PDB file of C-alpha atoms in Angstrom:
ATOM      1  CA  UNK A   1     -30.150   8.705 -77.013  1.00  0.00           C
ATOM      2  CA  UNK A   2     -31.753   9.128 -80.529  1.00  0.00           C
ATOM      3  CA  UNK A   3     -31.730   6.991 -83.248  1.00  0.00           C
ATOM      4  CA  UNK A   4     -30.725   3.856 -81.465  1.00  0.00           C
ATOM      5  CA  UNK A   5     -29.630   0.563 -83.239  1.00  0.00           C
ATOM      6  CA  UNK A   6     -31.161  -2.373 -81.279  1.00  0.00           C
ATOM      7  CA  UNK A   7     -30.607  -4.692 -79.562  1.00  0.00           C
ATOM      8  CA  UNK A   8     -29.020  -2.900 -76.852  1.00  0.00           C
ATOM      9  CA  UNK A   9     -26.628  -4.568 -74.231  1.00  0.00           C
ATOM     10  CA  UNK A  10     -26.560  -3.194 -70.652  1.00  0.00           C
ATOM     11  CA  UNK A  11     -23.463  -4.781 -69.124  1.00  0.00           C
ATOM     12  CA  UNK A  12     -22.448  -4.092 -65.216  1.00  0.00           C
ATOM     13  CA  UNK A  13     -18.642  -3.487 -64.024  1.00  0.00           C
ATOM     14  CA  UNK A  14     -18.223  -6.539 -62.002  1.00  0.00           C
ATOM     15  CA  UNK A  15     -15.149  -5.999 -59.443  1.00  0.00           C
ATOM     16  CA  UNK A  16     -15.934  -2.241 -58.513  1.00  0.00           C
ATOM     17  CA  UNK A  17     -17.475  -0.554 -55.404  1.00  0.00           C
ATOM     18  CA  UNK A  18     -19.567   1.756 -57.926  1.00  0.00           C
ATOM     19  CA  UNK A  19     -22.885   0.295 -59.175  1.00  0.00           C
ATOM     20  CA  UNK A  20     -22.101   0.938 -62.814  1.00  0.00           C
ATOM     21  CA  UNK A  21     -22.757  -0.181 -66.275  1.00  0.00           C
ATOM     22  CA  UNK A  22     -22.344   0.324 -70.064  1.00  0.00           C
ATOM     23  CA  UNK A  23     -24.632   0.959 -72.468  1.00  0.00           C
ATOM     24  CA  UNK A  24     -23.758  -0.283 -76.180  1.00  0.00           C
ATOM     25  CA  UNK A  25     -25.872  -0.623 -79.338  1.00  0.00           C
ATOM     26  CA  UNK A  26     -26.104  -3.705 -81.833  1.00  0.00           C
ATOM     27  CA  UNK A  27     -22.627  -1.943 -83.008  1.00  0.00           C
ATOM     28  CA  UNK A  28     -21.152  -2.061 -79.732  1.00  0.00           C
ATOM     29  CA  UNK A  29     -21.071   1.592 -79.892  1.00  0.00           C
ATOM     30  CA  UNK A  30     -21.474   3.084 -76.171  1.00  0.00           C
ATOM     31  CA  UNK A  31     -24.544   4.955 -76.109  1.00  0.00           C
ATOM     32  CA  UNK A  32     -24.250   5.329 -72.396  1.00  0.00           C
ATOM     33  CA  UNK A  33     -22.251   5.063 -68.652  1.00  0.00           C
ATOM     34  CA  UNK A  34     -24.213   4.745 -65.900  1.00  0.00           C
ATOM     35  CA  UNK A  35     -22.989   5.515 -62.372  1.00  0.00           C
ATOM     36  CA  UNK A  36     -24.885   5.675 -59.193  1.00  0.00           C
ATOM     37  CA  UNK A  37     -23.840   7.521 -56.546  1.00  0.00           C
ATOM     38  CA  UNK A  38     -22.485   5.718 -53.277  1.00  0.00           C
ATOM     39  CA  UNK A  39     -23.911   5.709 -49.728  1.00  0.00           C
ATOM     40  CA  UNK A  40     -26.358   7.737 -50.855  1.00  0.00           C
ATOM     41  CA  UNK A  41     -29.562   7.877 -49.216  1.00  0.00           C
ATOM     42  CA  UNK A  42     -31.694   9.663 -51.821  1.00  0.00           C
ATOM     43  CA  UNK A  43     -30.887   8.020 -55.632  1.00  0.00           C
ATOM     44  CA  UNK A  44     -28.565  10.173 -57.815  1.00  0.00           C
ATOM     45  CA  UNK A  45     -27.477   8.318 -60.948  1.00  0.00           C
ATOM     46  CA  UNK A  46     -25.248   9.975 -63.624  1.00  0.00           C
ATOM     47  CA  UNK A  47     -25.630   8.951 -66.940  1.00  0.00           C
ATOM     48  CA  UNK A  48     -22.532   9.784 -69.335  1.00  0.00           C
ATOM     49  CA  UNK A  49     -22.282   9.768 -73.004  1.00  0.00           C
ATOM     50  CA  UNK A  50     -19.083   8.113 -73.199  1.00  0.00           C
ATOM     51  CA  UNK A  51     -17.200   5.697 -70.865  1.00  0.00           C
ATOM     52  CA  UNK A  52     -14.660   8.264 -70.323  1.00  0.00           C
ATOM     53  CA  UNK A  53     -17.323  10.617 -68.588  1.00  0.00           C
ATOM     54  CA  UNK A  54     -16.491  13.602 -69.401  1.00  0.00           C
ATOM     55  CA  UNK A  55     -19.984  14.707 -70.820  1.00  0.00           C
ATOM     56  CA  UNK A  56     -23.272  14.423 -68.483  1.00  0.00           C
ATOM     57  CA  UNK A  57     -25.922  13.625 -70.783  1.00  0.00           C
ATOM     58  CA  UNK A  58     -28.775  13.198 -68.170  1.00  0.00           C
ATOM     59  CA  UNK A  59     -29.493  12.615 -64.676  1.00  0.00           C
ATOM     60  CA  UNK A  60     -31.924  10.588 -62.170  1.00  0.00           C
ATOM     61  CA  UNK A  61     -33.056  11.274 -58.932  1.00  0.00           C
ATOM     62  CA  UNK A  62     -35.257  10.360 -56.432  1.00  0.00           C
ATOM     63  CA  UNK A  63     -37.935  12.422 -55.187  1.00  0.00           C
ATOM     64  CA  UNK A  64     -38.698  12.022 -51.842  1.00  0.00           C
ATOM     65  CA  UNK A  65     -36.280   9.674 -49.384  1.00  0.00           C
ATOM     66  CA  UNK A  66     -37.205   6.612 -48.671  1.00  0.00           C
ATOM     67  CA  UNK A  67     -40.624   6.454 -49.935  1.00  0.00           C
ATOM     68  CA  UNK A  68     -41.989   2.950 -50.509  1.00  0.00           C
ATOM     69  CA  UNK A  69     -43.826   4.331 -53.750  1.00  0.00           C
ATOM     70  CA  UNK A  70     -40.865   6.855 -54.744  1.00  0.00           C
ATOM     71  CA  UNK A  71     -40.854   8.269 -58.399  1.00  0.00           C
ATOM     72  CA  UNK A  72     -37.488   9.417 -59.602  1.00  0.00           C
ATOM     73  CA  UNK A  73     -37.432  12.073 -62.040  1.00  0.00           C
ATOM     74  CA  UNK A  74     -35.396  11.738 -65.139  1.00  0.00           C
ATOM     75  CA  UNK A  75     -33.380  15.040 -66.206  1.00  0.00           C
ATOM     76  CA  UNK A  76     -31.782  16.484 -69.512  1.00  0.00           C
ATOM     77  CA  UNK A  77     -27.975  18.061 -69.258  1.00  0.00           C
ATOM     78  CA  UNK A  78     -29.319  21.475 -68.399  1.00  0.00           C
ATOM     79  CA  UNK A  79     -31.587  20.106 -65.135  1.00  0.00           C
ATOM     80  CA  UNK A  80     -35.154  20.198 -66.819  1.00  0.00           C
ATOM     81  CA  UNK A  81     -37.419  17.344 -66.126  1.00  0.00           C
ATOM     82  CA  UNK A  82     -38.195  15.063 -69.278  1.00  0.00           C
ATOM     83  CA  UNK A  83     -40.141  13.033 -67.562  1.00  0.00           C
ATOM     84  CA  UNK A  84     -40.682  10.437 -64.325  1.00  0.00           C
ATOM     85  CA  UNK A  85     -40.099   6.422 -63.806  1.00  0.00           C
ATOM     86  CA  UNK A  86     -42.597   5.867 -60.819  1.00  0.00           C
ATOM     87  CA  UNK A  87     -42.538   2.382 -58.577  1.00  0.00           C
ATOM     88  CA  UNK A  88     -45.883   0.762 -58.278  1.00  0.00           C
ATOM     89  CA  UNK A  89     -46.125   0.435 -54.189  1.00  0.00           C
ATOM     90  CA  UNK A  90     -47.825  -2.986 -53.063  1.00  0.00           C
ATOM     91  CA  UNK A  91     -48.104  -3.331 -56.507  1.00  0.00           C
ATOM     92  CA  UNK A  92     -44.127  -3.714 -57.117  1.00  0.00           C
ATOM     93  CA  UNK A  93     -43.650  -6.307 -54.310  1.00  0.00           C
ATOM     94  CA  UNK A  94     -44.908  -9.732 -55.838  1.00  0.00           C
ATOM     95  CA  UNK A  95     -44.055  -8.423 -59.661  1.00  0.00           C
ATOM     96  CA  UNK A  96     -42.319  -5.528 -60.646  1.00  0.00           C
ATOM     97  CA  UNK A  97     -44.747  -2.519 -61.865  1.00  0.00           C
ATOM     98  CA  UNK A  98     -43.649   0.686 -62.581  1.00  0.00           C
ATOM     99  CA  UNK A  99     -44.980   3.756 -64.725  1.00  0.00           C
ATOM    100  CA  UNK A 100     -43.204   6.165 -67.401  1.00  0.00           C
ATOM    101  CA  UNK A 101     -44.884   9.691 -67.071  1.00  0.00           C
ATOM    102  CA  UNK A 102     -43.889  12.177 -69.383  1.00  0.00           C
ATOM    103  CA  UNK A 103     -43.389  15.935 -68.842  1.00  0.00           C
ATOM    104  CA  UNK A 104     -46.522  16.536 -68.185  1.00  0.00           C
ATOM    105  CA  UNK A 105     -47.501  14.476 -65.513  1.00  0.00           C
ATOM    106  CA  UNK A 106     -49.072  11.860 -67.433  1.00  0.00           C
ATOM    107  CA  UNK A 107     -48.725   8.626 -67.980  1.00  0.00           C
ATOM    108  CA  UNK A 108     -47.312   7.056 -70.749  1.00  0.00           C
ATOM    109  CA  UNK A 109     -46.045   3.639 -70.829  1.00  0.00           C
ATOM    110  CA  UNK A 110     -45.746   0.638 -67.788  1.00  0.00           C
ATOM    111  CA  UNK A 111     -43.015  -1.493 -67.203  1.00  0.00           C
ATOM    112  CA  UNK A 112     -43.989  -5.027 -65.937  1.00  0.00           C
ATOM    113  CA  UNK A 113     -42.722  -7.853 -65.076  1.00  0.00           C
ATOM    114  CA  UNK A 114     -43.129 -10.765 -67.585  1.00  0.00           C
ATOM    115  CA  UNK A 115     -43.093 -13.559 -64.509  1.00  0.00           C
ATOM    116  CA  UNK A 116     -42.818 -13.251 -61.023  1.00  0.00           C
ATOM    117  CA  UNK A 117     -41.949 -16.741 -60.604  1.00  0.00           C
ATOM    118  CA  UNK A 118     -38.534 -16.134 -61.739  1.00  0.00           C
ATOM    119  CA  UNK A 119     -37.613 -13.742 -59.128  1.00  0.00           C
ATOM    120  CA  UNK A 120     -38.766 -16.174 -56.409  1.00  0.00           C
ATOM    121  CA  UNK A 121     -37.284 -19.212 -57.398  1.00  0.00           C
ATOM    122  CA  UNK A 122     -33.884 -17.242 -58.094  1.00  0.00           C
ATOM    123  CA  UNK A 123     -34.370 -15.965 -54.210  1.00  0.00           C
ATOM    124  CA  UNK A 124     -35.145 -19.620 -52.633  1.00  0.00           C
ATOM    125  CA  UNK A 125     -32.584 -21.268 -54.532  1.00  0.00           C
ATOM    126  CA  UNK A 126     -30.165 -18.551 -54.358  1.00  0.00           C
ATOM    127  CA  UNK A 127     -29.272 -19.763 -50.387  1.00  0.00           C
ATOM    128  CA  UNK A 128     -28.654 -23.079 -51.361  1.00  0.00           C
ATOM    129  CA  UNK A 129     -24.950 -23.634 -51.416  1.00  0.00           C
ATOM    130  CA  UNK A 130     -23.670 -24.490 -54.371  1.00  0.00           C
ATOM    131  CA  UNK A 131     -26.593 -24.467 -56.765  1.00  0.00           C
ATOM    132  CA  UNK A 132     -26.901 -21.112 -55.814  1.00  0.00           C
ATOM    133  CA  UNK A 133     -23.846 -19.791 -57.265  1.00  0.00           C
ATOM    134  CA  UNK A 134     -25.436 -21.019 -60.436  1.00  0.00           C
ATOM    135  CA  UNK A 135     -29.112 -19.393 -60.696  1.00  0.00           C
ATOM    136  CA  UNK A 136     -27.680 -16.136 -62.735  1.00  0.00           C
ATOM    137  CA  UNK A 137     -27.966 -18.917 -65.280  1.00  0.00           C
ATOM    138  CA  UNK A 138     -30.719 -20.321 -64.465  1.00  0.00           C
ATOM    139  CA  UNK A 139     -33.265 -17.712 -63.573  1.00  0.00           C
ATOM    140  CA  UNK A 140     -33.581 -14.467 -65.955  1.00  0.00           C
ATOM    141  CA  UNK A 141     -36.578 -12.624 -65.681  1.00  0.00           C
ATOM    142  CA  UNK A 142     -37.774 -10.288 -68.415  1.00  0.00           C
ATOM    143  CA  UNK A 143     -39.305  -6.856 -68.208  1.00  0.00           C
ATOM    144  CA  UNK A 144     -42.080  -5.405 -71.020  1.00  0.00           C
ATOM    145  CA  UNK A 145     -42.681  -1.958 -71.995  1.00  0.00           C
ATOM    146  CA  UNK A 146     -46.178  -1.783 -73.035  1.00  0.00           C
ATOM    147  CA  UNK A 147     -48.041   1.432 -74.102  1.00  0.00           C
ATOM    148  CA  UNK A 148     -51.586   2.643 -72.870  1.00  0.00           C
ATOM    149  CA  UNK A 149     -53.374   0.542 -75.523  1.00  0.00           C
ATOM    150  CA  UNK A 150     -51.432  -2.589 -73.884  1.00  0.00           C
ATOM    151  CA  UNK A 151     -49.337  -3.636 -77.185  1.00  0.00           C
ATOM    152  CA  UNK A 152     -45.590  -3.990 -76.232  1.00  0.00           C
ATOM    153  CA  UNK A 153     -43.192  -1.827 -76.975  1.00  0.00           C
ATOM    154  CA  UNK A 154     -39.699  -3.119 -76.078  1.00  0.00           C
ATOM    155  CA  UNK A 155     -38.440  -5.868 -73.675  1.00  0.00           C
ATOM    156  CA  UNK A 156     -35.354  -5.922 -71.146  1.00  0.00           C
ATOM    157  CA  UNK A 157     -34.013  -8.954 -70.458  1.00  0.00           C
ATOM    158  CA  UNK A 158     -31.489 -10.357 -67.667  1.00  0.00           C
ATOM    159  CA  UNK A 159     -28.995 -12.751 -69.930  1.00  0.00           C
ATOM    160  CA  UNK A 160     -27.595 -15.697 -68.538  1.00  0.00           C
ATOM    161  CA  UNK A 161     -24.558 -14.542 -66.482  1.00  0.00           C
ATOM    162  CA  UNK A 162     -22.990 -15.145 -63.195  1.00  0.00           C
ATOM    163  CA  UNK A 163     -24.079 -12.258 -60.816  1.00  0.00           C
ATOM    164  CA  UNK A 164     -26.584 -10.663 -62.843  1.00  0.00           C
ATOM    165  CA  UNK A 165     -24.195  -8.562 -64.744  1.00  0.00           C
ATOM    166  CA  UNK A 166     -25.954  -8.628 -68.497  1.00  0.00           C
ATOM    167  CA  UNK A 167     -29.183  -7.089 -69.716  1.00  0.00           C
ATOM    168  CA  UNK A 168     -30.805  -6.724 -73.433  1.00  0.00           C
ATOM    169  CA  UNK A 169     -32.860  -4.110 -74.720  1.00  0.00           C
ATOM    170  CA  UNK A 170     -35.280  -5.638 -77.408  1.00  0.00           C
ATOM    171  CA  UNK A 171     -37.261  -2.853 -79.548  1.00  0.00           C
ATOM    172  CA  UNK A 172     -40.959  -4.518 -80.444  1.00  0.00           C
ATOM    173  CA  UNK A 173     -42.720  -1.898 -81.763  1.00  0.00           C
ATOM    174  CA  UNK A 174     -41.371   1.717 -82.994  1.00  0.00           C
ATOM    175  CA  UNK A 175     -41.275   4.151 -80.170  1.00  0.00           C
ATOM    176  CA  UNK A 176     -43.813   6.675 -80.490  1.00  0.00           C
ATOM    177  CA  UNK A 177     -42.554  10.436 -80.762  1.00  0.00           C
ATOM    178  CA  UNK A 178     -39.617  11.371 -78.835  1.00  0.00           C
ATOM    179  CA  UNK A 179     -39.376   8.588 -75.872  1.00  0.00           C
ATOM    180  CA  UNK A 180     -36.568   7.011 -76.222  1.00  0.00           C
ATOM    181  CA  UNK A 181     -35.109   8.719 -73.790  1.00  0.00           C
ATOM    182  CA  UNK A 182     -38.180   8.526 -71.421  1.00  0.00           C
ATOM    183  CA  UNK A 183     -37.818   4.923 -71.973  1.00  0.00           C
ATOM    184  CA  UNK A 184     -34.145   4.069 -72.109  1.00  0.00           C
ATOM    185  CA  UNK A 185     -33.778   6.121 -68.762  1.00  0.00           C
ATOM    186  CA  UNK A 186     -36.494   4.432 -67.382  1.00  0.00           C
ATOM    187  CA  UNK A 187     -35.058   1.014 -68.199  1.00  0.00           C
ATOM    188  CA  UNK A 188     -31.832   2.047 -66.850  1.00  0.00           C
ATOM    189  CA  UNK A 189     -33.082   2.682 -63.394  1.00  0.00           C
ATOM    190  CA  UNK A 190     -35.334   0.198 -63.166  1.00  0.00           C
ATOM    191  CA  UNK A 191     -31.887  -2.434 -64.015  1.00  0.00           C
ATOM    192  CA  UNK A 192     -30.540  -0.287 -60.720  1.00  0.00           C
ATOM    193  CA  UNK A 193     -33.129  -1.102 -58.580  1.00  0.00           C
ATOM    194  CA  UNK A 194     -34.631  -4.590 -59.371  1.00  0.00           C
ATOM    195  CA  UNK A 195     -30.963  -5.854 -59.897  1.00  0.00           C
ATOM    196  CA  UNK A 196     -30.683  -4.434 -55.871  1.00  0.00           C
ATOM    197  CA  UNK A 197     -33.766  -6.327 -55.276  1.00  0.00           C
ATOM    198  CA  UNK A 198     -32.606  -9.986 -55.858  1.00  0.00           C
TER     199      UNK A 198
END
């Protein structure tokens, strides 16, 4: 995932048992298939280069089980580790907080959540018949990249959509080195997981 032409539009497959989406670039070019494994109780997410998926570009996986602080590490085609997306415990469960390590063990970027607000509202008013059907409109919260020095990087971004199905990647500021696919990965399992969340 070099070289990518932003904005970026994650969009789910509605309709399927699979928790899948596409990845497409300001060209609508597919950059990217995600599909995550059923019934699984460890994460293992496939990421495709095409929607035909016939070429495994790179994979995610958790690892440990069910750890409340679980970091899932983010693979090339050949199985090495490029680098880690780690949940932020206690940290994670009022706003989302997670950490991009690279390689090496170290960390690189955070992912936050722009407003936690969102996310609650969108849960209380999500049981009320009715107007509930409606908050994919209503409430879409927003996700910043920032580096170490705190200066943002890129933004994801839940569009207004019934069931949560439509996400856009923003670039801010140029992406330092070789990241994007630290990043991009990153982004794409942390759309898996909060999306799970509510």
């Amino acid at each position: 995932m070099k070289d990518l032409k932003f904005p970026l539009q994650f969009s789910f497959h509605i309709g399927t048992l699979a928790n899948d989406f596409t990845a497409k670039d300001a060209n609508g070019k597919t950059v990217a298939f995600v599909k995550q494994k059923m019934f699984k109780l460890k994460e293992a997410i496939t990421i495709y280069s095409d929607s035909n998926k016939t070429n495994v570009a790179y994979t995610i996986a958790a690892n440990q089980w069910l750890d409340f602080s679980a970091a899932y590490a983010l693979k090339d085609a050949d199985g090495s580790i490029i680098g880690k997306i780690a949940r932020k415990g206690w940290a994670s469960i009022w706003k989302a907080n997670y950490e991009i390590i690279d390689q090496h063990d170290k960390i690189q970027y955070h992912i936050k959540e722009n407003n936690a607000w969102v996310k609650v509202l969108d849960s209380i008013l999500g049981e009320i018949p009715v107007l509930g059907f409606f908050t994919g409109y209503l409430f879409n919260p927003t996700y910043n990249v920032t580096n170490l020095r705190g200066e943002i990087i890129v933004k994801l971004k839940k569009e207004p959509s019934f069931f949560g199905k439509e996400f856009k990647v923003e670039l801010v500021k140029p992406i330092d080195n070789d990241d994007d696919d630290r990043i991009m990965l990153s982004l794409m399992m942390l759309v898996l997981l909060e999306r799970r969340r509510g």
